[in-house]
Amino acid sequence: MTEDYRIDNLDKTILTALQADARTPYAELAKRNGVSPGTVHVRIEKMKQAGIITSAQVMVDPKKLGYQVCCFIGINLKTAGDYPDVLKQLQALPEVVEAYYTTGHYSIFTKILTRNIDALHHLLVHQIQSIEQIQSTETLLSLQQPIHRQINP
Amino acid sequence: MTEDYRIDNLDKTILTALQADARTPYAELAKRNGVSPGTVHVRIEKMKQAGIITSAQVMVDPKKLGYQVCCFIGINLKTAGDYPDVLKQLQALPEVVEAYYTTGHYSIFTKILTRNIDALHHLLVHQIQSIEQIQSTETLLSLQQPIHRQINP
DNA sequence: GATGAAAAAATTTGCGG
DNA sequence: CCGCAAATTTTTTCATC
């Protein structure tokens, strides 16, 4: 989290493996790379310190939790300066899983998960479009997500 | 990965903790919930079996790896039927970290990470717009991502 | 910096309630 | 289905190269 650090090849292979499976044993990573588990440990700690590794998260399948609908909502504000205030209100909606401040068509671009279409409708009308600083919204419904991966170190 | 499973309150608190930190010790989760580490283990295995937990991933900060630019590219196809073929070509581009098949403005909606604006320009012109089944694209540049979280179980 | 073995910690298993 | 505790595996440390 502190200093910069330029990763080498060993770091890269370790990182790639951990991006796929955060619980790959250090001994396994060590063997694959012809180094000792101690070295693997040191490298991982350095990448954490450098802020390259931000966290280890268990990933869930939203559908299996009952969140069947995925969509993007592009938002346009009445006034650009209202951005921080609107953001705060979006933050309070747990269905808003991502938000981006963007140039182009929209001021704010969000990714949304809801249990079903009714819930999306309700969220859109009663929680989002009712935010007074919002001028207009546009919804893109996702039918499928064929690509879902992390960047290659 | 096999059968359905309706999660209860204990599963929920375990899952929420692991979404934030996949390496929270089972003993810690057990203490927080007043159960034994063995029980925590059983619950986690069940959620894995049910496909609720899909993986544990180390998350990286793309900027720290030199990927300074994040954007979305909406793609329109000449013919809707070209979708599988175009997808295959997008899959081959590691900068395309997410792709969605969407209704609305675009046929395919992608999230892209590149090292800098020049790299984005190159990717757009020489790798994406040069795919012959693509009719048009629209780029939304992300300046900031103020919300980034997982769905609440 | 890296090693490798020893120490500490966490996970997994299986018996019994 | 849960808890306990033993057995196993993994992580972490540290003296040494």
GROMACS .gro file of C-alpha atoms (C1' of nucleotides) in nm:
model
  340
    1MET     CA    1   0.000   0.000   0.000
    2THR     CA    2   0.303   0.224   0.035
    3GLU     CA    3   0.579   0.222  -0.221
    4ASP     CA    4   0.610   0.148  -0.590
    5TYR     CA    5   0.742  -0.185  -0.704
    6ARG     CA    6   0.815  -0.312  -1.050
    7ILE     CA    7   0.713  -0.675  -1.075
    8ASP     CA    8   0.932  -0.933  -1.243
    9ASN     CA    9   0.847  -1.260  -1.411
   10LEU     CA   10   0.823  -1.457  -1.089
   11ASP     CA   11   0.579  -1.205  -0.945
   12LYS     CA   12   0.374  -1.228  -1.262
   13THR     CA   13   0.330  -1.602  -1.254
   14ILE     CA   14   0.249  -1.595  -0.884
   15LEU     CA   15  -0.002  -1.317  -0.938
   16THR     CA   16  -0.168  -1.486  -1.233
   17ALA     CA   17  -0.212  -1.804  -1.032
   18LEU     CA   18  -0.357  -1.617  -0.737
   19GLN     CA   19  -0.596  -1.422  -0.957
   20ALA     CA   20  -0.743  -1.756  -1.060
   21ASP     CA   21  -0.724  -1.913  -0.716
   22ALA     CA   22  -0.632  -1.710  -0.413
   23ARG     CA   23  -0.573  -2.027  -0.212
   24THR     CA   24  -0.310  -2.188  -0.424
   25PRO     CA   25  -0.058  -2.319  -0.165
   26TYR     CA   26   0.272  -2.137  -0.153
   27ALA     CA   27   0.450  -2.470  -0.181
   28GLU     CA   28   0.270  -2.534  -0.508
   29LEU     CA   29   0.361  -2.192  -0.647
   30ALA     CA   30   0.717  -2.248  -0.529
   31LYS     CA   31   0.745  -2.581  -0.707
   32ARG     CA   32   0.602  -2.445  -1.032
   33ASN     CA   33   0.858  -2.168  -1.035
   34GLY     CA   34   1.158  -2.352  -0.897
   35VAL     CA   35   1.189  -2.135  -0.587
   36SER     CA   36   1.124  -2.188  -0.217
   37PRO     CA   37   0.794  -2.127  -0.036
   38GLY     CA   38   0.970  -1.855   0.162
   39THR     CA   39   1.041  -1.664  -0.156
   40VAL     CA   40   0.681  -1.694  -0.269
   41HIS     CA   41   0.572  -1.557   0.063
   42VAL     CA   42   0.810  -1.262   0.040
   43ARG     CA   43   0.694  -1.176  -0.311
   44ILE     CA   44   0.328  -1.184  -0.218
   45GLU     CA   45   0.391  -0.963   0.083
   46LYS     CA   46   0.575  -0.714  -0.136
   47MET     CA   47   0.290  -0.701  -0.384
   48LYS     CA   48   0.049  -0.638  -0.098
   49GLN     CA   49   0.271  -0.365   0.039
   50ALA     CA   50   0.295  -0.205  -0.304
   51GLY     CA   51  -0.084  -0.204  -0.336
   52ILE     CA   52  -0.073  -0.430  -0.641
   53ILE     CA   53  -0.268  -0.694  -0.451
   54THR     CA   54  -0.561  -0.514  -0.295
   55SER     CA   55  -0.755  -0.806  -0.149
   56ALA     CA   56  -0.853  -1.170  -0.170
   57GLN     CA   57  -1.223  -1.212  -0.227
   58VAL     CA   58  -1.457  -1.502  -0.249
   59MET     CA   59  -1.661  -1.455  -0.565
   60VAL     CA   60  -2.027  -1.547  -0.577
   61ASP     CA   61  -2.267  -1.629  -0.857
   62PRO     CA   62  -2.536  -1.361  -0.823
   63LYS     CA   63  -2.793  -1.582  -0.995
   64LYS     CA   64  -2.748  -1.853  -0.735
   65LEU     CA   65  -2.822  -1.592  -0.471
   66GLY     CA   66  -3.140  -1.498  -0.650
   67TYR     CA   67  -3.014  -1.197  -0.842
   68GLN     CA   68  -3.134  -1.286  -1.189
   69VAL     CA   69  -3.114  -0.948  -1.356
   70CYS     CA   70  -2.795  -0.765  -1.450
   71CYS     CA   71  -2.804  -0.430  -1.623
   72PHE     CA   72  -2.625  -0.105  -1.673
   73ILE     CA   73  -2.790   0.227  -1.610
   74GLY     CA   74  -2.641   0.539  -1.762
   75ILE     CA   75  -2.730   0.852  -1.572
   76ASN     CA   76  -2.736   1.213  -1.680
   77LEU     CA   77  -2.738   1.487  -1.423
   78LYS     CA   78  -2.909   1.822  -1.438
   79THR     CA   79  -2.587   1.985  -1.321
   80ALA     CA   80  -2.240   1.830  -1.332
   81GLY     CA   81  -2.169   1.965  -0.985
   82ASP     CA   82  -2.435   1.742  -0.836
   83TYR     CA   83  -2.211   1.442  -0.890
   84PRO     CA   84  -2.088   1.391  -0.531
   85ASP     CA   85  -2.436   1.420  -0.389
   86VAL     CA   86  -2.591   1.176  -0.635
   87LEU     CA   87  -2.307   0.935  -0.575
   88LYS     CA   88  -2.383   0.933  -0.207
   89GLN     CA   89  -2.741   0.839  -0.281
   90LEU     CA   90  -2.637   0.562  -0.518
   91GLN     CA   91  -2.399   0.429  -0.257
   92ALA     CA   92  -2.696   0.370  -0.031
   93LEU     CA   93  -2.851   0.132  -0.284
   94PRO     CA   94  -2.690  -0.212  -0.246
   95GLU     CA   95  -2.809  -0.314  -0.593
   96VAL     CA   96  -2.566  -0.060  -0.739
   97VAL     CA   97  -2.254  -0.276  -0.743
   98GLU     CA   98  -2.037  -0.051  -0.958
   99ALA     CA   99  -2.040   0.315  -1.050
  100TYR     CA  100  -1.814   0.503  -1.287
  101TYR     CA  101  -1.769   0.871  -1.347
  102THR     CA  102  -1.755   0.884  -1.725
  103THR     CA  103  -1.709   1.111  -2.022
  104GLY     CA  104  -1.930   1.067  -2.324
  105HIS     CA  105  -2.297   0.981  -2.325
  106TYR     CA  106  -2.349   0.970  -1.952
  107SER     CA  107  -2.226   1.149  -1.641
  108ILE     CA  108  -2.244   0.841  -1.422
  109PHE     CA  109  -2.253   0.487  -1.543
  110THR     CA  110  -2.367   0.211  -1.309
  111LYS     CA  111  -2.385  -0.163  -1.298
  112ILE     CA  112  -2.692  -0.298  -1.124
  113LEU     CA  113  -2.806  -0.637  -0.997
  114THR     CA  114  -3.168  -0.705  -0.901
  115ARG     CA  115  -3.366  -1.017  -0.820
  116ASN     CA  116  -3.603  -0.979  -1.114
  117ILE     CA  117  -3.748  -0.735  -1.362
  118ASP     CA  118  -4.007  -0.608  -1.117
  119ALA     CA  119  -3.735  -0.526  -0.870
  120LEU     CA  120  -3.541  -0.346  -1.143
  121HIS     CA  121  -3.850  -0.150  -1.236
  122HIS     CA  122  -3.905  -0.053  -0.876
  123LEU     CA  123  -3.541   0.043  -0.824
  124LEU     CA  124  -3.536   0.251  -1.139
  125VAL     CA  125  -3.856   0.441  -1.079
  126HIS     CA  126  -3.861   0.477  -0.703
  127GLN     CA  127  -3.494   0.485  -0.608
  128ILE     CA  128  -3.303   0.619  -0.900
  129GLN     CA  129  -3.525   0.835  -1.118
  130SER     CA  130  -3.664   0.986  -0.802
  131ILE     CA  131  -3.324   1.134  -0.714
  132GLU     CA  132  -3.395   1.495  -0.794
  133GLN     CA  133  -3.054   1.587  -0.940
  134ILE     CA  134  -3.093   1.319  -1.206
  135GLN     CA  135  -3.218   1.443  -1.539
  136SER     CA  136  -3.248   1.119  -1.734
  137THR     CA  137  -3.141   0.756  -1.736
  138GLU     CA  138  -3.089   0.491  -1.994
  139THR     CA  139  -3.096   0.119  -1.924
  140LEU     CA  140  -2.897  -0.153  -2.096
  141LEU     CA  141  -3.013  -0.498  -2.002
  142SER     CA  142  -2.748  -0.771  -1.997
  143LEU     CA  143  -2.868  -1.106  -2.125
  144GLN     CA  144  -2.539  -1.285  -2.081
  145GLN     CA  145  -2.184  -1.220  -1.968
  146PRO     CA  146  -1.957  -1.427  -2.188
  147ILE     CA  147  -1.630  -1.264  -2.078
  148HIS     CA  148  -1.540  -1.209  -1.715
  149ARG     CA  149  -1.174  -1.201  -1.621
  150GLN     CA  150  -0.899  -0.997  -1.465
  151ILE     CA  151  -0.625  -0.806  -1.639
  152ASN     CA  152  -0.313  -1.001  -1.722
  153PRO     CA  153  -0.018  -0.878  -1.515
  154MET     CA  154  -2.171  -2.677  -0.838
  155THR     CA  155  -2.445  -2.939  -0.825
  156GLU     CA  156  -2.761  -2.884  -0.630
  157ASP     CA  157  -2.964  -2.589  -0.516
  158TYR     CA  158  -2.929  -2.465  -0.161
  159ARG     CA  159  -3.115  -2.197   0.024
  160ILE     CA  160  -2.873  -2.009   0.245
  161ASP     CA  161  -2.960  -1.915   0.600
  162ASN     CA  162  -2.840  -1.636   0.822
  163LEU     CA  163  -2.519  -1.812   0.921
  164ASP     CA  164  -2.428  -1.871   0.559
  165LYS     CA  165  -2.497  -1.505   0.487
  166THR     CA  166  -2.263  -1.369   0.751
  167ILE     CA  167  -1.992  -1.615   0.652
  168LEU     CA  168  -2.032  -1.525   0.287
  169THR     CA  169  -2.030  -1.152   0.349
  170ALA     CA  170  -1.708  -1.182   0.546
  171LEU     CA  171  -1.542  -1.394   0.278
  172GLN     CA  172  -1.649  -1.155   0.002
  173ALA     CA  173  -1.448  -0.890   0.182
  174ASP     CA  174  -1.160  -1.118   0.278
  175ALA     CA  175  -1.136  -1.471   0.143
  176ARG     CA  176  -0.875  -1.556   0.404
  177THR     CA  177  -1.068  -1.476   0.716
  178PRO     CA  178  -0.978  -1.767   0.947
  179TYR     CA  179  -1.258  -2.015   1.006
  180ALA     CA  180  -1.195  -1.985   1.378
  181GLU     CA  181  -1.266  -1.611   1.353
  182LEU     CA  182  -1.588  -1.667   1.158
  183ALA     CA  183  -1.684  -1.935   1.409
  184LYS     CA  184  -1.631  -1.704   1.705
  185ARG     CA  185  -1.827  -1.420   1.547
  186ASN     CA  186  -2.123  -1.649   1.492
  187GLY     CA  187  -2.104  -1.863   1.804
  188VAL     CA  188  -2.041  -2.189   1.620
  189SER     CA  189  -1.741  -2.417   1.575
  190PRO     CA  190  -1.478  -2.392   1.299
  191GLY     CA  191  -1.597  -2.730   1.172
  192THR     CA  192  -1.943  -2.591   1.112
  193VAL     CA  193  -1.800  -2.294   0.924
  194HIS     CA  194  -1.606  -2.535   0.708
  195VAL     CA  195  -1.917  -2.741   0.633
  196ARG     CA  196  -2.117  -2.433   0.535
  197ILE     CA  197  -1.846  -2.306   0.303
  198GLU     CA  198  -1.818  -2.646   0.133
  199LYS     CA  199  -2.192  -2.653   0.082
  200MET     CA  200  -2.194  -2.311  -0.076
  201LYS     CA  201  -1.913  -2.421  -0.306
  202GLN     CA  202  -2.103  -2.736  -0.399
  203ALA     CA  203  -2.416  -2.533  -0.467
  204GLY     CA  204  -2.220  -2.304  -0.700
  205ILE     CA  205  -2.291  -2.000  -0.483
  206ILE     CA  206  -1.919  -1.958  -0.419
  207THR     CA  207  -1.751  -1.978  -0.756
  208SER     CA  208  -1.391  -1.899  -0.666
  209ALA     CA  209  -1.152  -1.714  -0.440
  210GLN     CA  210  -0.952  -1.456  -0.628
  211VAL     CA  211  -0.674  -1.221  -0.543
  212MET     CA  212  -0.779  -0.880  -0.670
  213VAL     CA  213  -0.528  -0.642  -0.821
  214ASP     CA  214  -0.518  -0.269  -0.873
  215PRO     CA  215  -0.490  -0.232  -1.252
  216LYS     CA  216  -0.329   0.110  -1.219
  217LYS     CA  217  -0.049  -0.033  -1.009
  218LEU     CA  218   0.017  -0.279  -1.290
  219GLY     CA  219   0.037   0.005  -1.539
  220TYR     CA  220  -0.318  -0.010  -1.672
  221GLN     CA  221  -0.413   0.354  -1.637
  222VAL     CA  222  -0.711   0.366  -1.871
  223CYS     CA  223  -1.049   0.208  -1.806
  224CYS     CA  224  -1.332   0.242  -2.053
  225PHE     CA  225  -1.644   0.084  -2.190
  226ILE     CA  226  -1.690   0.018  -2.558
  227GLY     CA  227  -2.038  -0.042  -2.692
  228ILE     CA  228  -2.039  -0.241  -3.012
  229ASN     CA  229  -2.299  -0.266  -3.285
  230LEU     CA  230  -2.288  -0.552  -3.530
  231LYS     CA  231  -2.382  -0.552  -3.896
  232THR     CA  232  -2.583  -0.870  -3.837
  233ALA     CA  233  -2.703  -1.000  -3.502
  234GLY     CA  234  -2.602  -1.352  -3.602
  235ASP     CA  235  -2.236  -1.253  -3.608
  236TYR     CA  236  -2.235  -1.237  -3.231
  237PRO     CA  237  -2.057  -1.569  -3.157
  238ASP     CA  238  -1.786  -1.500  -3.409
  239VAL     CA  239  -1.717  -1.148  -3.286
  240LEU     CA  240  -1.712  -1.272  -2.930
  241LYS     CA  241  -1.440  -1.517  -3.016
  242GLN     CA  242  -1.230  -1.236  -3.154
  243LEU     CA  243  -1.287  -1.020  -2.847
  244GLN     CA  244  -1.191  -1.312  -2.627
  245ALA     CA  245  -0.849  -1.308  -2.789
  246LEU     CA  246  -0.786  -0.953  -2.669
  247PRO     CA  247  -0.669  -0.961  -2.306
  248GLU     CA  248  -0.759  -0.593  -2.263
  249VAL     CA  249  -1.126  -0.691  -2.293
  250VAL     CA  250  -1.190  -0.789  -1.933
  251GLU     CA  251  -1.567  -0.809  -1.950
  252ALA     CA  252  -1.821  -0.851  -2.228
  253TYR     CA  253  -2.198  -0.849  -2.208
  254TYR     CA  254  -2.460  -0.941  -2.461
  255THR     CA  255  -2.708  -0.659  -2.419
  256THR     CA  256  -3.041  -0.524  -2.534
  257GLY     CA  257  -3.076  -0.155  -2.600
  258HIS     CA  258  -2.821   0.072  -2.760
  259TYR     CA  259  -2.555  -0.188  -2.826
  260SER     CA  260  -2.530  -0.553  -2.925
  261ILE     CA  261  -2.218  -0.616  -2.721
  262PHE     CA  262  -2.097  -0.407  -2.437
  263THR     CA  263  -1.737  -0.441  -2.319
  264LYS     CA  264  -1.518  -0.321  -2.038
  265ILE     CA  265  -1.162  -0.248  -2.143
  266LEU     CA  266  -0.835  -0.178  -1.963
  267THR     CA  267  -0.532  -0.035  -2.143
  268ARG     CA  268  -0.200   0.105  -2.033
  269ASN     CA  269  -0.264   0.451  -2.175
  270ILE     CA  270  -0.466   0.647  -2.425
  271ASP     CA  271  -0.237   0.556  -2.712
  272ALA     CA  272  -0.285   0.190  -2.637
  273LEU     CA  273  -0.661   0.240  -2.626
  274HIS     CA  274  -0.648   0.418  -2.960
  275HIS     CA  275  -0.449   0.137  -3.111
  276LEU     CA  276  -0.677  -0.131  -2.968
  277LEU     CA  277  -0.987   0.047  -3.088
  278VAL     CA  278  -0.869   0.114  -3.441
  279HIS     CA  279  -0.655  -0.188  -3.514
  280GLN     CA  280  -0.809  -0.464  -3.306
  281ILE     CA  281  -1.172  -0.380  -3.259
  282GLN     CA  282  -1.295  -0.158  -3.540
  283SER     CA  283  -1.102  -0.376  -3.781
  284ILE     CA  284  -1.325  -0.675  -3.697
  285GLU     CA  285  -1.530  -0.688  -4.012
  286GLN     CA  286  -1.863  -0.789  -3.857
  287ILE     CA  287  -1.859  -0.476  -3.641
  288GLN     CA  288  -2.061  -0.187  -3.775
  289SER     CA  289  -1.989   0.082  -3.520
  290THR     CA  290  -1.853   0.141  -3.171
  291GLU     CA  291  -1.899   0.397  -2.902
  292THR     CA  292  -1.648   0.462  -2.627
  293LEU     CA  293  -1.721   0.575  -2.274
  294LEU     CA  294  -1.410   0.673  -2.085
  295SER     CA  295  -1.411   0.611  -1.710
  296LEU     CA  296  -1.241   0.881  -1.508
  297GLN     CA  297  -1.305   0.726  -1.171
  298GLN     CA  298  -1.473   0.424  -1.017
  299PRO     CA  299  -1.625   0.539  -0.690
  300ILE     CA  300  -1.833   0.225  -0.629
  301HIS     CA  301  -1.692  -0.124  -0.656
  302ARG     CA  302  -1.849  -0.397  -0.449
  303GLN     CA  303  -2.019  -0.732  -0.455
  304ILE     CA  304  -2.385  -0.803  -0.415
  305ASN     CA  305  -2.510  -0.848  -0.063
  306PRO     CA  306  -2.617  -1.208  -0.001
  307DG     C1'  307   1.766  -1.144  -0.191
  308DA     C1'  308   1.685  -1.652  -0.155
  309DT     C1'  309   1.685  -2.095   0.103
  310DG     C1'  310   1.501  -2.459   0.382
  311DA     C1'  311   1.373  -2.633   0.798
  312DA     C1'  312   1.135  -2.537   1.226
  313DA     C1'  313   0.752  -2.316   1.457
  314DA     C1'  314   0.297  -2.141   1.447
  315DA     C1'  315  -0.148  -2.127   1.254
  316DA     C1'  316  -0.528  -2.282   0.990
  317DT     C1'  317  -0.790  -2.635   0.759
  318DT     C1'  318  -0.992  -3.078   0.729
  319DT     C1'  319  -1.157  -3.512   0.901
  320DG     C1'  320  -1.418  -3.824   1.173
  321DC     C1'  321  -1.624  -3.980   1.596
  322DG     C1'  322  -1.996  -3.897   1.908
  323DG     C1'  323  -2.410  -3.629   2.043
  324DC     C1'  324  -2.687  -3.103   1.158
  325DC     C1'  325  -2.339  -2.958   1.507
  326DG     C1'  326  -1.925  -2.976   1.814
  327DC     C1'  327  -1.498  -3.130   1.958
  328DA     C1'  328  -1.034  -3.263   1.899
  329DA     C1'  329  -0.688  -3.508   1.642
  330DA     C1'  330  -0.449  -3.525   1.204
  331DT     C1'  331  -0.302  -3.289   0.812
  332DT     C1'  332  -0.174  -2.906   0.548
  333DT     C1'  333  -0.036  -2.442   0.497
  334DT     C1'  334   0.176  -2.021   0.631
  335DT     C1'  335   0.525  -1.773   0.854
  336DT     C1'  336   0.963  -1.700   1.063
  337DC     C1'  337   1.453  -1.699   1.091
  338DA     C1'  338   1.931  -1.836   1.092
  339DT     C1'  339   2.231  -1.904   0.707
  340DC     C1'  340   2.415  -1.875   0.252
   0.00000   0.00000   0.00000
